[in-house]
Short mmCIF file of N, CA and C in Angstrom, two decimals:
data_model
loop_
_atom_site.label_atom_id
_atom_site.label_comp_id
_atom_site.label_asym_id
_atom_site.label_seq_id
_atom_site.Cartn_x
_atom_site.Cartn_y
_atom_site.Cartn_z
N MET A 1 75.86 -11.53 54.34
CA MET A 1 74.50 -11.09 54.44
C MET A 1 73.67 -12.20 55.06
N ALA A 2 72.76 -11.92 55.92
CA ALA A 2 71.98 -12.89 56.66
C ALA A 2 70.78 -13.35 55.84
N ASP A 3 70.36 -14.65 56.10
CA ASP A 3 69.20 -15.20 55.39
C ASP A 3 67.92 -14.59 55.95
N SER A 4 66.95 -14.49 55.11
CA SER A 4 65.67 -13.94 55.54
C SER A 4 64.93 -14.99 56.37
N PHE A 5 63.88 -14.53 57.02
CA PHE A 5 63.09 -15.42 57.88
C PHE A 5 62.46 -16.55 57.06
N SER A 6 61.90 -16.22 55.87
CA SER A 6 61.21 -17.23 55.06
C SER A 6 62.19 -18.28 54.55
N LYS A 7 63.43 -17.88 54.22
CA LYS A 7 64.42 -18.87 53.78
C LYS A 7 64.76 -19.82 54.90
N LYS A 8 64.89 -19.32 56.13
CA LYS A 8 65.19 -20.17 57.29
C LYS A 8 64.04 -21.16 57.52
N GLU A 9 62.80 -20.66 57.42
CA GLU A 9 61.63 -21.53 57.62
C GLU A 9 61.57 -22.62 56.55
N ASN A 10 61.81 -22.25 55.30
CA ASN A 10 61.80 -23.25 54.21
C ASN A 10 62.88 -24.30 54.41
N PHE A 11 64.06 -23.88 54.88
CA PHE A 11 65.15 -24.81 55.15
C PHE A 11 64.78 -25.77 56.27
N LYS A 12 64.12 -25.25 57.33
CA LYS A 12 63.68 -26.10 58.45
C LYS A 12 62.63 -27.12 57.96
N LYS A 13 61.70 -26.66 57.13
CA LYS A 13 60.67 -27.57 56.60
C LYS A 13 61.31 -28.67 55.76
N LYS A 14 62.31 -28.29 54.96
CA LYS A 14 63.00 -29.26 54.12
C LYS A 14 63.70 -30.31 54.96
N LEU A 15 64.38 -29.89 56.01
CA LEU A 15 65.05 -30.83 56.92
C LEU A 15 64.04 -31.75 57.60
N GLN A 16 62.91 -31.18 58.00
CA GLN A 16 61.87 -31.97 58.68
C GLN A 16 61.33 -33.04 57.73
N LYS A 17 61.07 -32.69 56.44
CA LYS A 17 60.59 -33.66 55.46
C LYS A 17 61.59 -34.78 55.23
N GLN A 18 62.88 -34.43 55.20
CA GLN A 18 63.92 -35.45 55.02
C GLN A 18 63.94 -36.42 56.18
N LYS A 19 63.78 -35.92 57.40
CA LYS A 19 63.75 -36.79 58.59
C LYS A 19 62.54 -37.72 58.55
N GLU A 20 61.36 -37.16 58.18
CA GLU A 20 60.15 -37.98 58.10
C GLU A 20 60.29 -39.07 57.04
N LYS A 21 60.91 -38.70 55.93
CA LYS A 21 61.12 -39.66 54.86
C LYS A 21 62.05 -40.78 55.31
N ALA A 22 63.10 -40.43 56.03
CA ALA A 22 64.04 -41.43 56.55
C ALA A 22 63.34 -42.36 57.54
N LEU A 23 62.46 -41.81 58.39
CA LEU A 23 61.71 -42.63 59.35
C LEU A 23 60.77 -43.61 58.62
N ARG A 24 60.07 -43.12 57.59
CA ARG A 24 59.18 -44.01 56.84
C ARG A 24 59.98 -45.13 56.17
N ARG A 25 61.15 -44.81 55.65
CA ARG A 25 61.99 -45.81 55.00
C ARG A 25 62.40 -46.89 56.00
N GLU A 26 62.77 -46.48 57.21
CA GLU A 26 63.15 -47.44 58.26
C GLU A 26 61.96 -48.33 58.65
N GLU A 27 60.76 -47.74 58.73
CA GLU A 27 59.58 -48.54 59.07
C GLU A 27 59.29 -49.58 57.99
N ARG A 28 59.44 -49.20 56.73
CA ARG A 28 59.21 -50.16 55.64
C ARG A 28 60.21 -51.30 55.70
N LYS A 29 61.45 -50.98 56.02
CA LYS A 29 62.47 -52.02 56.13
C LYS A 29 62.14 -53.00 57.24
N GLU A 30 61.63 -52.49 58.34
CA GLU A 30 61.30 -53.37 59.47
C GLU A 30 60.05 -54.22 59.20
N ASN A 31 59.10 -53.67 58.48
CA ASN A 31 57.81 -54.34 58.28
C ASN A 31 57.67 -55.06 56.94
N ASN A 32 58.76 -55.25 56.22
CA ASN A 32 58.62 -55.92 54.92
C ASN A 32 58.39 -57.42 55.10
N ASN A 33 57.87 -58.09 54.07
CA ASN A 33 57.53 -59.50 54.13
C ASN A 33 58.63 -60.41 53.61
N LYS A 34 59.75 -59.84 53.25
CA LYS A 34 60.83 -60.68 52.73
C LYS A 34 61.40 -61.54 53.85
N GLY A 35 61.63 -62.81 53.53
CA GLY A 35 62.24 -63.70 54.50
C GLY A 35 61.24 -64.41 55.38
N LYS A 36 59.97 -64.04 55.33
CA LYS A 36 58.97 -64.75 56.13
C LYS A 36 58.61 -66.05 55.43
N ASN A 37 58.16 -67.01 56.20
CA ASN A 37 57.78 -68.29 55.59
C ASN A 37 56.43 -68.16 54.88
N LEU A 38 56.13 -69.12 54.02
CA LEU A 38 54.97 -69.04 53.16
C LEU A 38 53.65 -69.04 53.92
N GLU A 39 53.58 -69.75 55.04
CA GLU A 39 52.33 -69.83 55.78
C GLU A 39 51.89 -68.47 56.31
N GLU A 40 52.83 -67.61 56.67
CA GLU A 40 52.47 -66.30 57.18
C GLU A 40 51.99 -65.38 56.06
N MET A 41 52.57 -65.50 54.88
CA MET A 41 52.22 -64.62 53.77
C MET A 41 51.06 -65.15 52.96
N PHE A 42 50.82 -66.45 52.99
CA PHE A 42 49.90 -67.09 52.06
C PHE A 42 48.46 -66.76 52.40
N SER A 43 47.68 -66.43 51.39
CA SER A 43 46.24 -66.26 51.56
C SER A 43 45.54 -67.22 50.59
N TYR A 44 44.29 -67.49 50.85
CA TYR A 44 43.55 -68.48 50.09
C TYR A 44 42.42 -67.82 49.30
N VAL A 45 41.97 -68.51 48.28
CA VAL A 45 40.83 -68.06 47.50
C VAL A 45 39.69 -69.03 47.78
N ASP A 46 38.54 -68.49 48.23
CA ASP A 46 37.41 -69.37 48.52
C ASP A 46 36.64 -69.71 47.25
N GLU A 47 35.53 -70.47 47.41
CA GLU A 47 34.81 -70.95 46.23
C GLU A 47 34.11 -69.83 45.46
N TYR A 48 34.01 -68.65 46.06
CA TYR A 48 33.39 -67.50 45.39
C TYR A 48 34.43 -66.57 44.78
N GLY A 49 35.71 -66.91 44.86
CA GLY A 49 36.77 -66.11 44.26
C GLY A 49 37.28 -65.01 45.16
N ARG A 50 36.91 -65.00 46.44
CA ARG A 50 37.38 -63.96 47.35
C ARG A 50 38.64 -64.44 48.05
N ILE A 51 39.55 -63.49 48.33
CA ILE A 51 40.80 -63.82 49.02
C ILE A 51 40.55 -63.81 50.52
N THR A 52 40.93 -64.92 51.19
CA THR A 52 40.74 -65.04 52.64
C THR A 52 42.03 -65.58 53.26
N ASN A 53 42.10 -65.50 54.57
CA ASN A 53 43.25 -66.04 55.29
C ASN A 53 42.99 -67.44 55.83
N THR A 54 41.74 -67.90 55.74
CA THR A 54 41.42 -69.23 56.27
C THR A 54 41.57 -70.27 55.17
N PRO A 55 42.19 -71.40 55.48
CA PRO A 55 42.35 -72.44 54.46
C PRO A 55 41.00 -73.07 54.12
N PRO A 56 40.86 -73.62 52.93
CA PRO A 56 39.58 -74.23 52.54
C PRO A 56 39.34 -75.52 53.32
N GLU A 57 38.05 -75.91 53.37
CA GLU A 57 37.69 -77.16 54.04
C GLU A 57 38.17 -78.35 53.21
N LYS A 58 38.46 -79.44 53.87
CA LYS A 58 38.85 -80.65 53.15
C LYS A 58 37.64 -81.21 52.43
N ARG A 59 37.82 -81.54 51.15
CA ARG A 59 36.72 -82.08 50.35
C ARG A 59 37.11 -83.44 49.82
N ASP A 60 36.09 -84.20 49.44
CA ASP A 60 36.34 -85.53 48.87
C ASP A 60 36.96 -85.37 47.49
N GLU A 61 37.89 -86.23 47.17
CA GLU A 61 38.53 -86.22 45.86
C GLU A 61 37.60 -86.86 44.84
N ILE A 62 37.59 -86.32 43.64
CA ILE A 62 36.78 -86.85 42.55
C ILE A 62 37.72 -87.44 41.51
N SER A 63 37.48 -88.69 41.17
CA SER A 63 38.34 -89.32 40.16
C SER A 63 37.86 -88.92 38.77
N LEU A 64 38.77 -88.93 37.82
CA LEU A 64 38.43 -88.53 36.46
C LEU A 64 37.44 -89.47 35.80
N GLU A 65 37.43 -90.74 36.21
CA GLU A 65 36.53 -91.71 35.62
C GLU A 65 35.07 -91.42 36.00
N ASP A 66 34.85 -90.73 37.14
CA ASP A 66 33.49 -90.43 37.59
C ASP A 66 32.87 -89.26 36.84
N ILE A 67 33.67 -88.47 36.16
CA ILE A 67 33.16 -87.31 35.44
C ILE A 67 32.56 -87.76 34.12
N GLN A 68 31.31 -87.36 33.90
CA GLN A 68 30.60 -87.77 32.68
C GLN A 68 30.45 -86.55 31.79
N LEU A 69 30.94 -86.67 30.57
CA LEU A 69 30.79 -85.60 29.60
C LEU A 69 29.65 -85.93 28.66
N GLY A 70 28.90 -84.96 28.27
CA GLY A 70 27.79 -85.18 27.35
C GLY A 70 26.49 -85.39 28.09
N ALA A 71 25.44 -85.61 27.34
CA ALA A 71 24.11 -85.71 27.92
C ALA A 71 23.87 -87.06 28.60
N ALA A 72 24.24 -88.13 27.96
CA ALA A 72 24.00 -89.46 28.51
C ALA A 72 25.08 -90.39 28.01
N PRO A 73 25.40 -91.41 28.79
CA PRO A 73 26.41 -92.35 28.32
C PRO A 73 25.92 -93.10 27.08
N ILE A 74 26.82 -93.26 26.16
CA ILE A 74 26.48 -93.95 24.92
C ILE A 74 26.81 -95.43 25.08
N THR A 75 25.80 -96.26 24.91
CA THR A 75 26.02 -97.70 25.03
C THR A 75 26.48 -98.22 23.68
N PRO A 76 27.46 -99.10 23.66
CA PRO A 76 27.94 -99.61 22.38
C PRO A 76 26.87 -100.47 21.71
N GLU A 77 26.71 -100.23 20.42
CA GLU A 77 25.72 -100.98 19.65
C GLU A 77 26.27 -102.33 19.23
N ASP A 78 25.38 -103.28 19.07
CA ASP A 78 25.78 -104.57 18.53
C ASP A 78 26.09 -104.37 17.05
N THR A 79 27.30 -104.70 16.64
CA THR A 79 27.71 -104.41 15.27
C THR A 79 27.10 -105.39 14.26
N THR A 80 26.78 -106.58 14.69
CA THR A 80 26.20 -107.56 13.77
C THR A 80 24.69 -107.37 13.73
N LYS A 81 24.16 -107.15 12.52
CA LYS A 81 22.74 -106.93 12.33
C LYS A 81 22.20 -108.02 11.41
N THR A 82 20.88 -108.20 11.40
CA THR A 82 20.26 -109.18 10.52
C THR A 82 19.25 -108.49 9.63
N GLY A 83 18.97 -109.12 8.50
CA GLY A 83 17.99 -108.56 7.58
C GLY A 83 17.70 -109.50 6.44
N ILE A 84 16.85 -109.05 5.53
CA ILE A 84 16.44 -109.86 4.38
C ILE A 84 16.81 -109.08 3.11
N ILE A 85 17.34 -109.81 2.13
CA ILE A 85 17.69 -109.19 0.86
C ILE A 85 16.39 -108.89 0.11
N THR A 86 16.13 -107.58 -0.11
CA THR A 86 14.88 -107.18 -0.77
C THR A 86 15.09 -106.86 -2.24
N PHE A 87 16.31 -106.61 -2.64
CA PHE A 87 16.60 -106.32 -4.04
C PHE A 87 17.98 -106.85 -4.36
N PHE A 88 18.11 -107.54 -5.50
CA PHE A 88 19.41 -108.03 -5.93
C PHE A 88 19.50 -107.90 -7.44
N SER A 89 20.51 -107.19 -7.90
CA SER A 89 20.69 -106.95 -9.32
C SER A 89 21.63 -108.00 -9.93
N GLU A 90 21.48 -108.19 -11.24
CA GLU A 90 22.38 -109.11 -11.94
C GLU A 90 23.81 -108.58 -11.95
N LYS A 91 23.97 -107.29 -11.75
CA LYS A 91 25.30 -106.67 -11.78
C LYS A 91 26.08 -106.93 -10.49
N GLY A 92 25.45 -107.48 -9.46
CA GLY A 92 26.16 -107.86 -8.25
C GLY A 92 25.93 -106.97 -7.05
N TYR A 93 24.99 -106.07 -7.11
CA TYR A 93 24.71 -105.24 -5.94
C TYR A 93 23.24 -105.40 -5.56
N GLY A 94 22.89 -104.93 -4.36
CA GLY A 94 21.51 -105.04 -3.91
C GLY A 94 21.31 -104.28 -2.61
N PHE A 95 20.15 -104.53 -2.01
CA PHE A 95 19.80 -103.86 -0.76
C PHE A 95 19.29 -104.88 0.25
N ILE A 96 19.68 -104.68 1.50
CA ILE A 96 19.22 -105.52 2.60
C ILE A 96 18.34 -104.64 3.48
N THR A 97 17.15 -105.12 3.83
CA THR A 97 16.29 -104.39 4.76
C THR A 97 16.57 -104.92 6.16
N GLU A 98 17.00 -104.02 7.03
CA GLU A 98 17.33 -104.40 8.41
C GLU A 98 16.08 -104.83 9.15
N ASP A 99 16.20 -105.84 10.03
CA ASP A 99 15.05 -106.33 10.79
C ASP A 99 14.56 -105.30 11.80
N ASN A 100 15.49 -104.69 12.55
CA ASN A 100 15.09 -103.79 13.64
C ASN A 100 14.58 -102.45 13.13
N SER A 101 15.34 -101.80 12.26
CA SER A 101 15.00 -100.43 11.87
C SER A 101 14.28 -100.33 10.53
N LYS A 102 14.14 -101.43 9.81
CA LYS A 102 13.52 -101.45 8.49
C LYS A 102 14.22 -100.48 7.52
N GLU A 103 15.51 -100.27 7.75
CA GLU A 103 16.30 -99.38 6.91
C GLU A 103 16.97 -100.20 5.80
N ASN A 104 17.04 -99.64 4.60
CA ASN A 104 17.70 -100.32 3.49
C ASN A 104 19.19 -100.01 3.52
N VAL A 105 20.00 -101.07 3.43
CA VAL A 105 21.45 -100.94 3.45
C VAL A 105 21.99 -101.53 2.15
N PHE A 106 22.83 -100.76 1.47
CA PHE A 106 23.43 -101.20 0.21
C PHE A 106 24.46 -102.29 0.47
N PHE A 107 24.59 -103.24 -0.46
CA PHE A 107 25.67 -104.22 -0.38
C PHE A 107 26.13 -104.57 -1.79
N HIS A 108 27.34 -105.11 -1.84
CA HIS A 108 27.88 -105.60 -3.13
C HIS A 108 28.26 -107.05 -2.94
N GLN A 109 28.17 -107.81 -4.02
CA GLN A 109 28.44 -109.24 -3.98
C GLN A 109 29.87 -109.53 -3.54
N ASN A 110 30.80 -108.62 -3.77
CA ASN A 110 32.20 -108.84 -3.37
C ASN A 110 32.35 -108.97 -1.85
N ASN A 111 31.39 -108.43 -1.07
CA ASN A 111 31.46 -108.51 0.39
C ASN A 111 30.83 -109.77 0.96
N CYS A 112 30.46 -110.71 0.09
CA CYS A 112 29.81 -111.95 0.54
C CYS A 112 30.55 -113.15 -0.05
N PRO A 113 30.95 -114.13 0.75
CA PRO A 113 31.69 -115.28 0.23
C PRO A 113 30.80 -116.31 -0.48
N VAL A 114 29.49 -116.29 -0.23
CA VAL A 114 28.58 -117.27 -0.86
C VAL A 114 27.61 -116.53 -1.79
N PRO A 115 27.07 -117.22 -2.82
CA PRO A 115 26.10 -116.56 -3.72
C PRO A 115 24.81 -116.23 -2.97
N LEU A 116 24.23 -115.08 -3.32
CA LEU A 116 23.02 -114.60 -2.65
C LEU A 116 21.86 -114.52 -3.63
N LYS A 117 20.63 -114.57 -3.09
CA LYS A 117 19.41 -114.42 -3.89
C LYS A 117 18.45 -113.51 -3.13
N LYS A 118 17.49 -112.98 -3.87
CA LYS A 118 16.46 -112.15 -3.25
C LYS A 118 15.65 -113.01 -2.28
N GLY A 119 15.41 -112.48 -1.07
CA GLY A 119 14.64 -113.20 -0.06
C GLY A 119 15.49 -113.95 0.95
N ASN A 120 16.82 -114.02 0.75
CA ASN A 120 17.70 -114.68 1.72
C ASN A 120 17.77 -113.88 3.02
N LYS A 121 17.81 -114.60 4.15
CA LYS A 121 18.02 -113.95 5.45
C LYS A 121 19.52 -113.96 5.71
N VAL A 122 20.08 -112.78 6.03
CA VAL A 122 21.53 -112.65 6.18
C VAL A 122 21.86 -111.88 7.45
N SER A 123 23.09 -112.08 7.92
CA SER A 123 23.64 -111.24 9.00
C SER A 123 24.80 -110.45 8.39
N PHE A 124 24.98 -109.22 8.87
CA PHE A 124 25.99 -108.35 8.28
C PHE A 124 26.42 -107.29 9.29
N GLU A 125 27.46 -106.56 8.92
CA GLU A 125 27.91 -105.41 9.71
C GLU A 125 27.76 -104.17 8.86
N LYS A 126 27.32 -103.07 9.51
CA LYS A 126 27.15 -101.81 8.79
C LYS A 126 28.44 -101.01 8.84
N GLU A 127 28.75 -100.39 7.70
CA GLU A 127 29.95 -99.56 7.62
C GLU A 127 29.56 -98.26 6.93
N LYS A 128 30.07 -97.16 7.45
CA LYS A 128 29.80 -95.85 6.84
C LYS A 128 30.68 -95.70 5.61
N SER A 129 30.05 -95.45 4.46
CA SER A 129 30.81 -95.25 3.23
C SER A 129 30.56 -93.84 2.72
N ALA A 130 31.13 -93.51 1.58
CA ALA A 130 31.01 -92.15 1.04
C ALA A 130 29.56 -91.79 0.71
N LYS A 131 28.76 -92.75 0.29
CA LYS A 131 27.38 -92.48 -0.13
C LYS A 131 26.35 -92.92 0.91
N GLY A 132 26.75 -93.27 2.10
CA GLY A 132 25.82 -93.74 3.13
C GLY A 132 26.35 -95.01 3.75
N PHE A 133 25.44 -95.81 4.31
CA PHE A 133 25.85 -97.06 4.93
C PHE A 133 25.89 -98.17 3.89
N SER A 134 26.86 -99.09 4.09
CA SER A 134 26.92 -100.27 3.24
C SER A 134 27.17 -101.48 4.13
N ALA A 135 26.76 -102.65 3.66
CA ALA A 135 26.89 -103.89 4.43
C ALA A 135 28.20 -104.58 4.05
N ILE A 136 28.90 -105.08 5.07
CA ILE A 136 30.12 -105.86 4.85
C ILE A 136 30.03 -107.14 5.69
N ASN A 137 30.93 -108.06 5.43
CA ASN A 137 30.96 -109.35 6.15
C ASN A 137 29.57 -110.02 6.15
N ILE A 138 28.98 -110.17 5.01
CA ILE A 138 27.63 -110.74 4.88
C ILE A 138 27.70 -112.25 4.97
N GLN A 139 26.85 -112.83 5.84
CA GLN A 139 26.77 -114.28 6.03
C GLN A 139 25.30 -114.71 5.92
N LEU A 140 25.07 -115.87 5.32
CA LEU A 140 23.71 -116.42 5.25
C LEU A 140 23.28 -116.95 6.60
N VAL A 141 22.03 -116.69 6.97
CA VAL A 141 21.46 -117.22 8.21
C VAL A 141 20.43 -118.25 7.81
N LYS A 142 20.49 -119.43 8.44
CA LYS A 142 19.55 -120.52 8.08
C LYS A 142 18.41 -120.61 9.04
#
């Protein structure tokens, strides 16, 4: 029995689609990027985040030491401070009033190699303790 006209047409269309598909496959094989060197495939990202084919301009190198973090550089403080003993207890502790900041700093007699009295001018180093600042390495100033 012979095929109808519509079956023949559908068969022709199917063959035509297969040929077109084979042609597209061959074109993809010819135009693929495999095996090309990196310079041909490589694209660049500019300073705005867009992809371009042009390489970026040469810029000056910045060293890590030139980068400043924070608001302003912190200058190291002089650790040795001077002051006058404004209070001294019989139990061996007292307070030194700093010359520059007029701040009271706690001290204990164990941190001083010589005996101290109220009104002595001393030099000392400030140390952060659990209850605030305390004076260590106390020396008499003449």
